[in-house]
């Protein structure tokens, strides 16, 4: 076929490299935004305390009088706060990593946020939100979609577009099978 008959031109190496660079930039932006999204809830809980922080983040109706005296809830909220600080630092550190490591951090972050989404459905944050089989937990928690949903979308796009730059072909000698090696000798 000729170009007149609709043959598509082959992508040049420089074109592929530009797309890979754009994908890596998108992944860096996704990691940076993800870090920025983790800091406000961590700061709110750290500055206001676990109970008042939870009331601010998910609503006062989510915390009962019994919850206000719960040492375990306070403990769990502070662990979550610490986790958010750690994730923010990890995402910022990942920006400086090589492309393959950066992609692995992003994939693990996506999986973590999907797990958080599953928890929102199985065990919602408020008694007023119906648990599974209802999917109300996804929209019922006011911080889930803005924080976790945004990370899922940005990091997934970053991983999808950055992938070509991190997948290098092995040299022919490494790819050779046993039968190919036997024929060579």
PDB file of C-alpha atoms in Angstrom:
ATOM      1  CA  UNK A   1       0.000   0.000   0.000  1.00  0.00           C
ATOM      2  CA  UNK A   2       1.066   3.539  -0.595  1.00  0.00           C
ATOM      3  CA  UNK A   3       0.367   6.529   1.619  1.00  0.00           C
ATOM      4  CA  UNK A   4      -2.300   7.529  -0.893  1.00  0.00           C
ATOM      5  CA  UNK A   5      -4.123   4.265  -0.214  1.00  0.00           C
ATOM      6  CA  UNK A   6      -4.313   4.955   3.501  1.00  0.00           C
ATOM      7  CA  UNK A   7      -1.067   3.435   4.789  1.00  0.00           C
ATOM      8  CA  UNK A   8      -0.207   4.919   8.117  1.00  0.00           C
ATOM      9  CA  UNK A   9       3.302   6.256   8.594  1.00  0.00           C
ATOM     10  CA  UNK A  10       5.445   4.357  11.098  1.00  0.00           C
ATOM     11  CA  UNK A  11       6.105   6.111  14.362  1.00  0.00           C
ATOM     12  CA  UNK A  12       9.596   7.366  14.687  1.00  0.00           C
ATOM     13  CA  UNK A  13      11.695   6.694  17.752  1.00  0.00           C
ATOM     14  CA  UNK A  14      11.651  10.393  18.633  1.00  0.00           C
ATOM     15  CA  UNK A  15       7.835  10.422  18.483  1.00  0.00           C
ATOM     16  CA  UNK A  16       7.677   7.392  20.804  1.00  0.00           C
ATOM     17  CA  UNK A  17      10.171   9.023  23.180  1.00  0.00           C
ATOM     18  CA  UNK A  18       8.079  12.212  23.264  1.00  0.00           C
ATOM     19  CA  UNK A  19       4.969  10.238  24.175  1.00  0.00           C
ATOM     20  CA  UNK A  20       6.885   8.326  26.849  1.00  0.00           C
ATOM     21  CA  UNK A  21       8.227  11.599  28.256  1.00  0.00           C
ATOM     22  CA  UNK A  22       4.711  13.047  28.322  1.00  0.00           C
ATOM     23  CA  UNK A  23       3.464   9.899  30.082  1.00  0.00           C
ATOM     24  CA  UNK A  24       6.241  10.161  32.668  1.00  0.00           C
ATOM     25  CA  UNK A  25       5.366  13.822  33.207  1.00  0.00           C
ATOM     26  CA  UNK A  26       1.700  12.863  33.641  1.00  0.00           C
ATOM     27  CA  UNK A  27       2.735  10.208  36.173  1.00  0.00           C
ATOM     28  CA  UNK A  28       4.839  12.783  38.061  1.00  0.00           C
ATOM     29  CA  UNK A  29       1.868  15.167  38.120  1.00  0.00           C
ATOM     30  CA  UNK A  30      -0.384  12.346  39.356  1.00  0.00           C
ATOM     31  CA  UNK A  31       2.070  11.499  42.145  1.00  0.00           C
ATOM     32  CA  UNK A  32       2.417  15.157  43.148  1.00  0.00           C
ATOM     33  CA  UNK A  33      -1.353  15.752  43.199  1.00  0.00           C
ATOM     34  CA  UNK A  34      -1.831  12.495  45.131  1.00  0.00           C
ATOM     35  CA  UNK A  35       0.650  13.697  47.757  1.00  0.00           C
ATOM     36  CA  UNK A  36      -1.096  17.059  47.933  1.00  0.00           C
ATOM     37  CA  UNK A  37      -4.458  15.324  48.448  1.00  0.00           C
ATOM     38  CA  UNK A  38      -3.163  13.265  51.400  1.00  0.00           C
ATOM     39  CA  UNK A  39      -1.822  16.233  53.388  1.00  0.00           C
ATOM     40  CA  UNK A  40      -5.039  18.167  54.265  1.00  0.00           C
ATOM     41  CA  UNK A  41      -6.851  15.265  55.986  1.00  0.00           C
ATOM     42  CA  UNK A  42      -3.665  14.349  57.856  1.00  0.00           C
ATOM     43  CA  UNK A  43      -3.204  17.964  58.927  1.00  0.00           C
ATOM     44  CA  UNK A  44      -6.842  18.272  60.046  1.00  0.00           C
ATOM     45  CA  UNK A  45      -6.617  15.161  62.244  1.00  0.00           C
ATOM     46  CA  UNK A  46      -3.173  16.098  63.579  1.00  0.00           C
ATOM     47  CA  UNK A  47      -4.185  19.666  64.413  1.00  0.00           C
ATOM     48  CA  UNK A  48      -7.747  19.123  65.681  1.00  0.00           C
ATOM     49  CA  UNK A  49      -7.335  15.713  67.270  1.00  0.00           C
ATOM     50  CA  UNK A  50      -8.738  12.398  66.094  1.00  0.00           C
ATOM     51  CA  UNK A  51     -12.401  12.911  67.060  1.00  0.00           C
ATOM     52  CA  UNK A  52     -12.793  16.546  65.991  1.00  0.00           C
ATOM     53  CA  UNK A  53     -10.765  15.791  62.869  1.00  0.00           C
ATOM     54  CA  UNK A  54     -13.078  12.901  61.978  1.00  0.00           C
ATOM     55  CA  UNK A  55     -16.115  15.121  62.532  1.00  0.00           C
ATOM     56  CA  UNK A  56     -14.615  17.738  60.204  1.00  0.00           C
ATOM     57  CA  UNK A  57     -13.738  15.215  57.494  1.00  0.00           C
ATOM     58  CA  UNK A  58     -16.701  12.851  57.386  1.00  0.00           C
ATOM     59  CA  UNK A  59     -19.361  14.817  59.263  1.00  0.00           C
ATOM     60  CA  UNK A  60     -20.396  15.217  62.877  1.00  0.00           C
ATOM     61  CA  UNK A  61     -23.196  12.688  62.397  1.00  0.00           C
ATOM     62  CA  UNK A  62     -20.608   9.947  61.855  1.00  0.00           C
ATOM     63  CA  UNK A  63     -19.341  10.238  65.445  1.00  0.00           C
ATOM     64  CA  UNK A  64     -21.613   9.122  68.285  1.00  0.00           C
ATOM     65  CA  UNK A  65     -21.249   9.953  71.988  1.00  0.00           C
ATOM     66  CA  UNK A  66     -19.878   6.451  72.481  1.00  0.00           C
ATOM     67  CA  UNK A  67     -17.290   7.064  69.726  1.00  0.00           C
ATOM     68  CA  UNK A  68     -16.045  10.238  71.435  1.00  0.00           C
ATOM     69  CA  UNK A  69     -14.878   8.137  74.388  1.00  0.00           C
ATOM     70  CA  UNK A  70     -13.442   5.314  72.297  1.00  0.00           C
ATOM     71  CA  UNK A  71      -9.690   4.960  72.812  1.00  0.00           C
ATOM     72  CA  UNK A  72      -9.570   2.550  69.882  1.00  0.00           C
ATOM     73  CA  UNK A  73     -11.214   5.025  67.486  1.00  0.00           C
ATOM     74  CA  UNK A  74      -8.753   7.724  68.552  1.00  0.00           C
ATOM     75  CA  UNK A  75      -5.902   5.255  68.066  1.00  0.00           C
ATOM     76  CA  UNK A  76      -7.157   4.146  64.628  1.00  0.00           C
ATOM     77  CA  UNK A  77      -7.647   7.753  63.480  1.00  0.00           C
ATOM     78  CA  UNK A  78      -4.094   8.650  64.481  1.00  0.00           C
ATOM     79  CA  UNK A  79      -2.764   5.597  62.633  1.00  0.00           C
ATOM     80  CA  UNK A  80      -4.707   6.727  59.551  1.00  0.00           C
ATOM     81  CA  UNK A  81      -3.291  10.235  59.983  1.00  0.00           C
ATOM     82  CA  UNK A  82       0.258   8.826  60.152  1.00  0.00           C
ATOM     83  CA  UNK A  83      -0.417   6.669  57.091  1.00  0.00           C
ATOM     84  CA  UNK A  84      -1.518   9.749  55.138  1.00  0.00           C
ATOM     85  CA  UNK A  85       1.698  11.636  56.025  1.00  0.00           C
ATOM     86  CA  UNK A  86       3.736   8.592  54.999  1.00  0.00           C
ATOM     87  CA  UNK A  87       1.888   8.191  51.688  1.00  0.00           C
ATOM     88  CA  UNK A  88       2.382  11.876  50.880  1.00  0.00           C
ATOM     89  CA  UNK A  89       6.129  11.507  51.511  1.00  0.00           C
ATOM     90  CA  UNK A  90       6.269   8.271  49.478  1.00  0.00           C
ATOM     91  CA  UNK A  91       4.513   9.858  46.499  1.00  0.00           C
ATOM     92  CA  UNK A  92       6.862  12.851  46.566  1.00  0.00           C
ATOM     93  CA  UNK A  93       9.889  10.549  46.852  1.00  0.00           C
ATOM     94  CA  UNK A  94       8.600   8.446  43.940  1.00  0.00           C
ATOM     95  CA  UNK A  95       8.830  11.468  41.655  1.00  0.00           C
ATOM     96  CA  UNK A  96      12.630  11.243  41.988  1.00  0.00           C
ATOM     97  CA  UNK A  97      12.751   7.488  41.271  1.00  0.00           C
ATOM     98  CA  UNK A  98      13.469   5.825  37.944  1.00  0.00           C
ATOM     99  CA  UNK A  99      10.471   5.211  35.686  1.00  0.00           C
ATOM    100  CA  UNK A 100       9.987   1.530  36.572  1.00  0.00           C
ATOM    101  CA  UNK A 101      10.036   2.168  40.338  1.00  0.00           C
ATOM    102  CA  UNK A 102       7.771   5.194  39.935  1.00  0.00           C
ATOM    103  CA  UNK A 103       5.266   3.076  38.027  1.00  0.00           C
ATOM    104  CA  UNK A 104       5.313   0.380  40.730  1.00  0.00           C
ATOM    105  CA  UNK A 105       4.615   2.952  43.471  1.00  0.00           C
ATOM    106  CA  UNK A 106       1.728   4.341  41.398  1.00  0.00           C
ATOM    107  CA  UNK A 107       0.236   0.884  40.805  1.00  0.00           C
ATOM    108  CA  UNK A 108       0.403   0.081  44.527  1.00  0.00           C
ATOM    109  CA  UNK A 109      -1.210   3.451  45.321  1.00  0.00           C
ATOM    110  CA  UNK A 110      -4.025   2.710  42.867  1.00  0.00           C
ATOM    111  CA  UNK A 111      -4.580  -0.690  44.475  1.00  0.00           C
ATOM    112  CA  UNK A 112      -4.636   0.895  47.951  1.00  0.00           C
ATOM    113  CA  UNK A 113      -7.235   3.470  46.886  1.00  0.00           C
ATOM    114  CA  UNK A 114      -9.370   0.731  45.264  1.00  0.00           C
ATOM    115  CA  UNK A 115      -9.167  -1.192  48.545  1.00  0.00           C
ATOM    116  CA  UNK A 116     -10.311   1.939  50.400  1.00  0.00           C
ATOM    117  CA  UNK A 117     -13.231   2.107  47.955  1.00  0.00           C
ATOM    118  CA  UNK A 118     -14.144  -1.499  48.743  1.00  0.00           C
ATOM    119  CA  UNK A 119     -14.087  -0.682  52.463  1.00  0.00           C
ATOM    120  CA  UNK A 120     -16.366   2.326  51.838  1.00  0.00           C
ATOM    121  CA  UNK A 121     -18.935  -0.040  50.316  1.00  0.00           C
ATOM    122  CA  UNK A 122     -18.545  -2.978  52.715  1.00  0.00           C
ATOM    123  CA  UNK A 123     -18.284  -0.953  55.942  1.00  0.00           C
ATOM    124  CA  UNK A 124     -19.418   2.646  55.301  1.00  0.00           C
ATOM    125  CA  UNK A 125     -18.204   5.486  57.546  1.00  0.00           C
ATOM    126  CA  UNK A 126     -21.713   6.458  58.686  1.00  0.00           C
ATOM    127  CA  UNK A 127     -24.630   4.436  59.974  1.00  0.00           C
ATOM    128  CA  UNK A 128     -26.897   6.363  57.596  1.00  0.00           C
ATOM    129  CA  UNK A 129     -25.094   4.897  54.562  1.00  0.00           C
ATOM    130  CA  UNK A 130     -26.358   1.518  53.387  1.00  0.00           C
ATOM    131  CA  UNK A 131     -23.621  -1.148  53.181  1.00  0.00           C
ATOM    132  CA  UNK A 132     -23.104  -3.643  50.336  1.00  0.00           C
ATOM    133  CA  UNK A 133     -24.955  -4.513  48.080  1.00  0.00           C
ATOM    134  CA  UNK A 134     -25.638  -0.766  47.962  1.00  0.00           C
ATOM    135  CA  UNK A 135     -22.841   1.286  46.384  1.00  0.00           C
ATOM    136  CA  UNK A 136     -23.854   4.356  48.388  1.00  0.00           C
ATOM    137  CA  UNK A 137     -20.585   4.128  50.334  1.00  0.00           C
ATOM    138  CA  UNK A 138     -18.722   5.430  47.278  1.00  0.00           C
ATOM    139  CA  UNK A 139     -20.617   8.732  47.279  1.00  0.00           C
ATOM    140  CA  UNK A 140     -21.732   8.815  50.916  1.00  0.00           C
ATOM    141  CA  UNK A 141     -18.319   9.632  52.390  1.00  0.00           C
ATOM    142  CA  UNK A 142     -17.573  13.249  51.414  1.00  0.00           C
ATOM    143  CA  UNK A 143     -13.803  12.731  51.256  1.00  0.00           C
ATOM    144  CA  UNK A 144     -13.599   9.447  49.325  1.00  0.00           C
ATOM    145  CA  UNK A 145     -14.196  10.577  45.729  1.00  0.00           C
ATOM    146  CA  UNK A 146     -12.256  13.867  45.915  1.00  0.00           C
ATOM    147  CA  UNK A 147      -9.199  12.270  47.548  1.00  0.00           C
ATOM    148  CA  UNK A 148      -9.131   8.615  46.515  1.00  0.00           C
ATOM    149  CA  UNK A 149     -11.082   8.876  43.259  1.00  0.00           C
ATOM    150  CA  UNK A 150      -8.829  11.642  41.954  1.00  0.00           C
ATOM    151  CA  UNK A 151      -5.741   9.575  42.769  1.00  0.00           C
ATOM    152  CA  UNK A 152      -7.162   6.508  41.031  1.00  0.00           C
ATOM    153  CA  UNK A 153      -7.877   8.477  37.840  1.00  0.00           C
ATOM    154  CA  UNK A 154      -4.626  10.489  37.695  1.00  0.00           C
ATOM    155  CA  UNK A 155      -2.298   7.636  38.608  1.00  0.00           C
ATOM    156  CA  UNK A 156      -4.035   5.202  36.251  1.00  0.00           C
ATOM    157  CA  UNK A 157      -3.659   7.649  33.369  1.00  0.00           C
ATOM    158  CA  UNK A 158      -0.033   8.237  34.328  1.00  0.00           C
ATOM    159  CA  UNK A 159       0.741   4.517  34.414  1.00  0.00           C
ATOM    160  CA  UNK A 160      -1.049   3.861  31.117  1.00  0.00           C
ATOM    161  CA  UNK A 161       0.742   6.632  29.259  1.00  0.00           C
ATOM    162  CA  UNK A 162       4.146   6.121  30.904  1.00  0.00           C
ATOM    163  CA  UNK A 163       4.210   2.358  30.346  1.00  0.00           C
ATOM    164  CA  UNK A 164       6.024   2.322  26.979  1.00  0.00           C
ATOM    165  CA  UNK A 165       9.070   4.056  28.480  1.00  0.00           C
ATOM    166  CA  UNK A 166       9.462   1.455  31.217  1.00  0.00           C
ATOM    167  CA  UNK A 167       9.073  -1.675  29.093  1.00  0.00           C
ATOM    168  CA  UNK A 168      12.354  -2.282  27.321  1.00  0.00           C
ATOM    169  CA  UNK A 169      12.847  -5.253  25.029  1.00  0.00           C
ATOM    170  CA  UNK A 170      15.427  -7.782  26.080  1.00  0.00           C
ATOM    171  CA  UNK A 171      18.379  -8.264  23.752  1.00  0.00           C
ATOM    172  CA  UNK A 172      17.937 -11.113  21.243  1.00  0.00           C
ATOM    173  CA  UNK A 173      20.489 -13.294  23.045  1.00  0.00           C
ATOM    174  CA  UNK A 174      18.488 -13.045  26.285  1.00  0.00           C
ATOM    175  CA  UNK A 175      15.178 -13.785  24.555  1.00  0.00           C
ATOM    176  CA  UNK A 176      16.493 -16.928  22.884  1.00  0.00           C
ATOM    177  CA  UNK A 177      14.840 -20.165  23.915  1.00  0.00           C
ATOM    178  CA  UNK A 178      16.667 -23.370  24.767  1.00  0.00           C
ATOM    179  CA  UNK A 179      15.944 -24.829  21.336  1.00  0.00           C
ATOM    180  CA  UNK A 180      17.343 -21.699  19.650  1.00  0.00           C
ATOM    181  CA  UNK A 181      20.480 -21.898  21.789  1.00  0.00           C
ATOM    182  CA  UNK A 182      20.881 -25.610  20.933  1.00  0.00           C
ATOM    183  CA  UNK A 183      20.678 -24.835  17.220  1.00  0.00           C
ATOM    184  CA  UNK A 184      23.378 -22.165  17.570  1.00  0.00           C
ATOM    185  CA  UNK A 185      25.891 -24.556  19.137  1.00  0.00           C
TER     186      UNK A 185
END
